């Protein structure tokens, strides 16, 4: 089995639901339409989760381009693990 | 088979359309996108600034420096 | 990436976002900075990082304090005037031609 480069893993996720964890405890779930070398991502049917001291805030979005500079992790599959 | 959307194509599509720009600090800007570049620097027209969903300011034109941008989103409807 | 000279509906000369800043040269602009700082001043010069030289600047700093008894948030603003100011671009959030903040 050959190793999968990080960006190849992301490429395999195109067209499927992914879960993104941002540096500042925000999380997003959406369908990945595309990305670039900076890991900026185009996402569709997005749900944004903001965890703050007074609970969780949820925002639905149509299509977005997400700035890659604050992404810390990406999990294939659209489930929120905890919650 | 899914077609790949390049980030630059998506950015080009956004020009001239109403968008929401969310910053890392949590601020939202709604306005019409007049242009942007690869750093996600953005020029907006008819800009409205929202803090926690509440309208706080209006600017005719606004330049937003790209490093602050969390995402740029299309809007289907104004809420 | 920003080089596409798409034919825009408006006949204005904006091909990239920094053009908006260029059109504000010698005008009084509003600058929103990180850490709750706001500047109003005349834009003398800028570069591609959005470093700027501003003249006749009024700086407004807003801070929040928690009232120890009522636990209410108290906003405090302080103002000062600065004749000439260099602004490093990485602290800038937003630039706008000034006349318009209405609220």
mmCIF file of C-alpha atoms in Angstrom, chain B residues 23-65:
data_model
loop_
_atom_site.group_PDB
_atom_site.id
_atom_site.type_symbol
_atom_site.label_atom_id
_atom_site.label_comp_id
_atom_site.label_asym_id
_atom_site.label_seq_id
_atom_site.Cartn_x
_atom_site.Cartn_y
_atom_site.Cartn_z
ATOM 1 C CA UNK B 23 -14.104 37.450 10.102
ATOM 2 C CA UNK B 24 -12.173 35.323 12.576
ATOM 3 C CA UNK B 25 -13.208 37.721 15.332
ATOM 4 C CA UNK B 26 -16.869 36.824 14.722
ATOM 5 C CA UNK B 27 -17.863 40.055 12.941
ATOM 6 C CA UNK B 28 -20.079 39.683 9.874
ATOM 7 C CA UNK B 29 -20.099 42.002 6.885
ATOM 8 C CA UNK B 30 -22.930 41.923 4.368
ATOM 9 C CA UNK B 31 -22.590 43.722 1.077
ATOM 10 C CA UNK B 32 -22.127 43.490 -2.649
ATOM 11 C CA UNK B 33 -18.731 42.140 -3.618
ATOM 12 C CA UNK B 34 -17.065 44.557 -6.006
ATOM 13 C CA UNK B 35 -13.781 42.709 -6.253
ATOM 14 C CA UNK B 36 -11.290 40.488 -4.467
ATOM 15 C CA UNK B 37 -7.836 39.012 -4.904
ATOM 16 C CA UNK B 38 -5.989 35.824 -4.049
ATOM 17 C CA UNK B 39 -5.210 37.001 -0.515
ATOM 18 C CA UNK B 40 -8.967 37.251 0.052
ATOM 19 C CA UNK B 41 -8.618 41.008 0.328
ATOM 20 C CA UNK B 42 -12.139 42.205 -0.410
ATOM 21 C CA UNK B 43 -13.794 45.384 -1.652
ATOM 22 C CA UNK B 44 -17.459 45.599 -0.651
ATOM 23 C CA UNK B 45 -20.214 48.075 -1.518
ATOM 24 C CA UNK B 46 -23.300 48.870 0.562
ATOM 25 C CA UNK B 47 -21.565 47.276 3.498
ATOM 26 C CA UNK B 48 -23.358 46.464 6.726
ATOM 27 C CA UNK B 49 -21.456 45.426 9.842
ATOM 28 C CA UNK B 50 -23.111 42.944 12.205
ATOM 29 C CA UNK B 51 -21.961 42.097 15.709
ATOM 30 C CA UNK B 52 -23.746 39.076 17.204
ATOM 31 C CA UNK B 53 -26.359 39.376 14.453
ATOM 32 C CA UNK B 54 -27.085 43.040 15.256
ATOM 33 C CA UNK B 55 -26.503 45.792 12.722
ATOM 34 C CA UNK B 56 -23.804 48.079 14.124
ATOM 35 C CA UNK B 57 -22.511 50.153 11.211
ATOM 36 C CA UNK B 58 -22.924 50.938 7.546
ATOM 37 C CA UNK B 59 -20.155 51.829 5.140
ATOM 38 C CA UNK B 60 -20.667 52.876 1.536
ATOM 39 C CA UNK B 61 -17.473 51.177 0.504
ATOM 40 C CA UNK B 62 -15.201 49.002 2.549
ATOM 41 C CA UNK B 63 -11.859 47.312 2.033
ATOM 42 C CA UNK B 64 -11.363 44.235 4.203
ATOM 43 C CA UNK B 65 -7.868 42.855 4.645
#
